[in-house]
Amino acid sequence: MSMDDDAMFDVDDLNKIRVLDNETATKTGQLKEECKDFIDKIDDFQTIVGGFVDLMDNLSAEVEREKLKAIGARNMLKSMAKQRESQQQQLVGLIHEKKTQLERYRIQLQSLEKTEAEQRDFIDQFILQK
């Protein structure tokens, strides 16, 4: 219900005076609704992106924990290898020591066997002289 198409104001169906004509007011209302829908979609998008960012943060923290575990395991393996090498060196030293001791015992045995043989010969000669 406009009074004049060239007028600067309109009266709408509820008999309210409007500065804009009905068509512009309707389009403005539609634009307002579209803007509201757009803002709602942006909010939804931000919520989804926020969830995705949280998920990626959690995933990166888990990856970092697993990385630290792997580094710890690798260091433990290196430590175990060094420990095994040290133990092997100790065992090689112990083997060398035992071989040396065995050789010493072998020489002592030969000496004792020689002494025993000499003493038997002496006893045999002593018994034969009587």
Coordinates of N, CA and C in Angstrom, one line a residue:
M1 N 0.8 -1.2 0.0 CA 0.0 0.0 0.0 C 0.9 1.2 0.0
S2 N 1.4 1.6 -1.0 CA 2.3 2.8 -1.0 C 1.4 3.9 -1.6
M3 N 1.8 5.1 -1.1 CA 1.0 6.3 -1.5 C 1.5 6.7 -2.8
D4 N 2.8 6.6 -3.1 CA 3.3 7.1 -4.3 C 4.6 6.4 -4.6
D5 N 4.8 5.9 -5.8 CA 6.1 5.2 -6.1 C 7.3 6.0 -5.9
D6 N 7.2 7.4 -6.1 CA 8.3 8.2 -5.9 C 8.5 8.7 -4.5
A7 N 7.7 8.3 -3.6 CA 7.7 8.8 -2.2 C 8.9 8.2 -1.5
M8 N 9.3 8.9 -0.5 CA 10.5 8.5 0.3 C 10.1 7.5 1.4
F9 N 8.8 7.3 1.7 CA 8.4 6.4 2.7 C 7.2 5.6 2.3
D10 N 6.9 4.5 2.9 CA 5.8 3.7 2.5 C 5.0 3.3 3.8
V11 N 3.8 2.9 3.6 CA 3.0 2.4 4.7 C 2.8 0.9 4.4
D12 N 3.2 0.0 5.3 CA 3.1 -1.4 5.0 C 1.8 -2.0 5.3
D13 N 1.6 -3.3 5.2 CA 0.3 -3.9 5.4 C -0.2 -3.8 6.8
L14 N 0.7 -3.5 7.8 CA 0.2 -3.4 9.1 C 0.0 -1.9 9.5
N15 N 0.0 -1.1 8.4 CA -0.1 0.4 8.5 C 1.0 1.0 9.3
K16 N 2.2 0.5 9.2 CA 3.3 1.1 9.8 C 4.1 1.9 8.7
I17 N 4.6 3.0 9.1 CA 5.3 3.8 8.1 C 6.7 3.3 8.0
R18 N 7.1 3.1 6.8 CA 8.5 2.5 6.5 C 9.2 3.5 5.6
V19 N 10.5 3.6 5.9 CA 11.4 4.4 5.1 C 11.7 3.8 3.7
L20 N 11.7 2.4 3.7 CA 12.0 1.7 2.5 C 10.7 1.2 1.9
D21 N 10.7 0.9 0.7 CA 9.5 0.3 0.1 C 9.4 -1.1 0.5
N22 N 8.3 -1.8 0.2 CA 8.0 -3.1 0.7 C 9.0 -4.1 0.0
E23 N 9.3 -3.9 -1.3 CA 10.2 -4.8 -2.0 C 11.6 -4.8 -1.4
T24 N 12.1 -3.6 -1.2 CA 13.4 -3.4 -0.6 C 13.5 -3.9 0.8
A25 N 12.4 -3.7 1.6 CA 12.3 -4.2 3.0 C 12.3 -5.7 2.9
T26 N 11.6 -6.3 2.0 CA 11.5 -7.8 1.9 C 12.9 -8.3 1.5
K27 N 13.5 -7.7 0.6 CA 14.9 -8.2 0.2 C 15.9 -8.0 1.3
T28 N 15.7 -6.9 2.0 CA 16.6 -6.7 3.2 C 16.4 -7.8 4.2
G29 N 15.1 -8.1 4.5 CA 14.8 -9.2 5.4 C 15.4 -10.5 4.9
Q30 N 15.2 -10.8 3.6 CA 15.8 -12.0 3.1 C 17.3 -12.0 3.2
L31 N 17.9 -10.9 3.0 CA 19.4 -10.8 3.1 C 19.8 -11.0 4.6
K32 N 19.0 -10.4 5.5 CA 19.3 -10.6 6.9 C 19.2 -12.1 7.2
E33 N 18.2 -12.8 6.7 CA 18.1 -14.3 7.0 C 19.3 -15.0 6.4
E34 N 19.6 -14.7 5.2 CA 20.7 -15.3 4.5 C 22.0 -15.1 5.3
C35 N 22.2 -13.8 5.8 CA 23.4 -13.5 6.6 C 23.4 -14.3 7.9
K36 N 22.2 -14.5 8.5 CA 22.1 -15.3 9.7 C 22.5 -16.7 9.4
D37 N 21.9 -17.3 8.3 CA 22.3 -18.6 7.9 C 23.8 -18.8 7.7
F38 N 24.3 -17.8 7.0 CA 25.8 -17.8 6.7 C 26.6 -17.8 8.0
I39 N 26.2 -16.9 9.0 CA 26.9 -16.9 10.3 C 26.7 -18.2 11.0
D40 N 25.5 -18.8 10.9 CA 25.3 -20.1 11.6 C 26.3 -21.1 11.0
K41 N 26.4 -21.1 9.6 CA 27.3 -22.1 8.9 C 28.7 -21.8 9.3
I42 N 29.1 -20.5 9.4 CA 30.5 -20.2 9.8 C 30.7 -20.7 11.3
D43 N 29.7 -20.5 12.1 CA 29.9 -21.0 13.5 C 30.0 -22.5 13.5
D44 N 29.2 -23.2 12.7 CA 29.3 -24.7 12.6 C 30.7 -25.1 12.1
F45 N 31.2 -24.3 11.1 CA 32.5 -24.6 10.5 C 33.6 -24.4 11.6
Q46 N 33.5 -23.3 12.3 CA 34.5 -23.0 13.4 C 34.4 -24.1 14.4
T47 N 33.3 -24.6 14.7 CA 33.1 -25.7 15.7 C 33.8 -27.0 15.2
I48 N 33.6 -27.3 13.9 CA 34.2 -28.5 13.3 C 35.7 -28.3 13.2
V49 N 36.1 -27.1 12.8 CA 37.6 -26.8 12.7 C 38.2 -26.9 14.1
G50 N 37.5 -26.4 15.1 CA 38.0 -26.5 16.5 C 38.1 -27.9 16.9
G51 N 37.2 -28.8 16.6 CA 37.2 -30.2 16.9 C 38.4 -30.8 16.2
F52 N 38.6 -30.5 14.9 CA 39.7 -31.0 14.2 C 41.0 -30.6 14.7
V53 N 41.1 -29.3 15.1 CA 42.4 -28.8 15.7 C 42.7 -29.6 17.0
D54 N 41.6 -29.8 17.9 CA 41.8 -30.5 19.1 C 42.2 -31.9 18.8
L55 N 41.6 -32.6 17.8 CA 42.0 -33.9 17.5 C 43.5 -34.0 17.0
M56 N 43.9 -33.0 16.2 CA 45.3 -33.0 15.7 C 46.2 -32.7 16.9
D57 N 45.8 -31.9 17.8 CA 46.7 -31.6 19.0 C 46.8 -32.9 19.8
N58 N 45.7 -33.6 20.0 CA 45.8 -34.9 20.8 C 46.7 -35.9 20.0
L59 N 46.5 -35.9 18.7 CA 47.3 -36.9 17.9 C 48.8 -36.5 17.9
S60 N 49.1 -35.2 17.8 CA 50.5 -34.8 17.9 C 51.1 -35.1 19.2
A61 N 50.3 -34.9 20.3 CA 50.8 -35.2 21.6 C 51.1 -36.7 21.8
E62 N 50.2 -37.5 21.2 CA 50.4 -39.0 21.2 C 51.6 -39.4 20.4
V63 N 51.7 -38.8 19.3 CA 52.9 -39.1 18.4 C 54.2 -38.7 19.2
E64 N 54.2 -37.6 19.9 CA 55.3 -37.1 20.6 C 55.6 -38.1 21.7
R65 N 54.6 -38.6 22.4 CA 54.8 -39.6 23.5 C 55.4 -40.9 22.9
E66 N 54.9 -41.3 21.8 CA 55.4 -42.5 21.1 C 56.9 -42.3 20.6
K67 N 57.1 -41.1 20.2 CA 58.5 -40.8 19.7 C 59.5 -40.9 20.9
L68 N 59.0 -40.3 22.0 CA 59.9 -40.4 23.2 C 60.1 -41.8 23.7
K69 N 59.0 -42.6 23.6 CA 59.1 -44.0 24.0 C 60.2 -44.7 23.1
A70 N 60.1 -44.4 21.8 CA 61.0 -45.0 20.8 C 62.4 -44.6 21.1
I71 N 62.6 -43.3 21.4 CA 64.0 -42.8 21.7 C 64.5 -43.5 23.0
G72 N 63.6 -43.7 24.0 CA 64.0 -44.4 25.2 C 64.3 -45.8 24.9
A73 N 63.5 -46.5 24.1 CA 63.8 -47.9 23.8 C 65.1 -48.0 23.0
R74 N 65.4 -47.1 22.1 CA 66.6 -47.1 21.3 C 67.8 -46.9 22.3
N75 N 67.7 -45.9 23.2 CA 68.8 -45.7 24.1 C 69.0 -46.9 25.0
M76 N 67.9 -47.5 25.4 CA 68.0 -48.7 26.3 C 68.8 -49.8 25.5
L77 N 68.4 -50.0 24.2 CA 69.1 -51.0 23.4 C 70.6 -50.7 23.3
K78 N 70.9 -49.4 23.1 CA 72.3 -49.0 23.0 C 73.0 -49.3 24.3
S79 N 72.3 -49.0 25.4 CA 72.9 -49.2 26.7 C 73.1 -50.7 27.0
M80 N 72.1 -51.5 26.5 CA 72.2 -52.9 26.7 C 73.4 -53.5 25.9
A81 N 73.5 -53.0 24.7 CA 74.6 -53.4 23.8 C 76.0 -53.1 24.4
K82 N 76.1 -51.9 25.0 CA 77.3 -51.5 25.6 C 77.5 -52.4 26.9
Q83 N 76.5 -52.6 27.6 CA 76.6 -53.5 28.8 C 77.0 -54.9 28.4
R84 N 76.4 -55.4 27.3 CA 76.7 -56.7 26.8 C 78.2 -56.8 26.4
E85 N 78.6 -55.7 25.7 CA 80.0 -55.7 25.3 C 81.0 -55.6 26.5
S86 N 80.6 -54.9 27.5 CA 81.4 -54.8 28.7 C 81.5 -56.1 29.4
Q87 N 80.3 -56.8 29.5 CA 80.2 -58.1 30.1 C 81.1 -59.1 29.3
Q88 N 81.0 -59.0 28.0 CA 81.8 -59.9 27.1 C 83.3 -59.7 27.4
Q89 N 83.7 -58.4 27.5 CA 85.1 -58.1 27.8 C 85.5 -58.7 29.2
Q90 N 84.6 -58.6 30.1 CA 84.9 -59.2 31.5 C 85.0 -60.7 31.4
L91 N 84.2 -61.3 30.6 CA 84.2 -62.8 30.4 C 85.5 -63.2 29.7
V92 N 85.9 -62.4 28.7 CA 87.1 -62.7 28.0 C 88.3 -62.6 29.0
G93 N 88.3 -61.6 29.8 CA 89.4 -61.4 30.8 C 89.4 -62.6 31.8
L94 N 88.2 -63.0 32.2 CA 88.0 -64.1 33.1 C 88.5 -65.4 32.5
I95 N 88.2 -65.6 31.2 CA 88.7 -66.8 30.5 C 90.2 -66.8 30.4
H96 N 90.8 -65.6 30.1 CA 92.2 -65.5 30.1 C 92.8 -65.8 31.4
E97 N 92.2 -65.3 32.5 CA 92.7 -65.5 33.8 C 92.6 -67.0 34.2
K98 N 91.5 -67.7 33.8 CA 91.4 -69.1 34.1 C 92.3 -69.9 33.3
K99 N 92.6 -69.5 32.1 CA 93.6 -70.3 31.3 C 95.0 -70.1 31.9
T100 N 95.3 -68.9 32.3 CA 96.6 -68.7 33.0 C 96.6 -69.6 34.3
Q101 N 95.6 -69.6 35.0 CA 95.5 -70.4 36.2 C 95.6 -71.9 35.9
L102 N 95.0 -72.3 34.8 CA 95.1 -73.7 34.4 C 96.5 -74.1 34.0
E103 N 97.1 -73.2 33.3 CA 98.5 -73.5 32.9 C 99.4 -73.5 34.1
R104 N 99.2 -72.7 35.1 CA 100.0 -72.7 36.3 C 99.7 -74.0 37.1
Y105 N 98.5 -74.5 37.1 CA 98.1 -75.7 37.7 C 98.8 -76.9 37.0
R106 N 98.8 -76.8 35.7 CA 99.4 -77.9 34.8 C 100.9 -78.0 35.2
I107 N 101.5 -76.8 35.2 CA 103.0 -76.8 35.6 C 103.2 -77.3 37.0
Q108 N 102.3 -76.9 37.9 CA 102.4 -77.4 39.3 C 102.2 -78.9 39.3
L109 N 101.3 -79.4 38.6 CA 101.0 -80.9 38.5 C 102.2 -81.6 38.0
Q110 N 102.8 -81.1 36.9 CA 104.0 -81.7 36.3 C 105.1 -81.7 37.4
S111 N 105.3 -80.6 38.1 CA 106.3 -80.5 39.1 C 106.0 -81.5 40.2
L112 N 104.8 -81.6 40.6 CA 104.4 -82.6 41.7 C 104.6 -84.0 41.2
E113 N 104.2 -84.3 40.0 CA 104.4 -85.6 39.4 C 105.9 -86.0 39.4
K114 N 106.7 -85.0 39.0 CA 108.1 -85.2 38.9 C 108.7 -85.5 40.3
T115 N 108.2 -84.7 41.3 CA 108.6 -84.9 42.7 C 108.2 -86.2 43.2
E116 N 106.9 -86.6 42.9 CA 106.4 -87.9 43.3 C 107.2 -89.0 42.7
A117 N 107.6 -88.9 41.4 CA 108.4 -89.9 40.7 C 109.7 -90.0 41.4
E118 N 110.3 -88.9 41.7 CA 111.6 -88.9 42.3 C 111.5 -89.5 43.7
Q119 N 110.5 -89.2 44.5 CA 110.3 -89.8 45.8 C 110.1 -91.3 45.7
R120 N 109.3 -91.7 44.7 CA 109.1 -93.2 44.6 C 110.4 -93.9 44.3
D121 N 111.2 -93.2 43.4 CA 112.5 -93.8 43.0 C 113.3 -93.9 44.3
F122 N 113.3 -92.8 45.1 CA 114.1 -92.8 46.3 C 113.6 -93.9 47.3
I123 N 112.3 -94.0 47.4 CA 111.7 -95.0 48.3 C 112.1 -96.4 47.8
D124 N 112.0 -96.6 46.5 CA 112.3 -97.9 45.9 C 113.8 -98.2 46.1
Q125 N 114.6 -97.2 46.0 CA 116.1 -97.4 46.2 C 116.4 -97.7 47.7
F126 N 115.7 -97.0 48.5 CA 115.9 -97.1 50.0 C 115.4 -98.5 50.4
I127 N 114.3 -99.0 49.8 CA 113.8 -100.3 50.2 C 114.7 -101.4 49.6
L128 N 115.2 -101.2 48.5 CA 116.1 -102.2 47.9 C 117.5 -102.2 48.6
Q129 N 117.9 -101.2 49.2 CA 119.2 -101.1 49.9 C 119.1 -101.8 51.2
K130 N 118.1 -102.0 51.8 CA 117.9 -102.7 53.0 C 118.0 -104.1 52.9

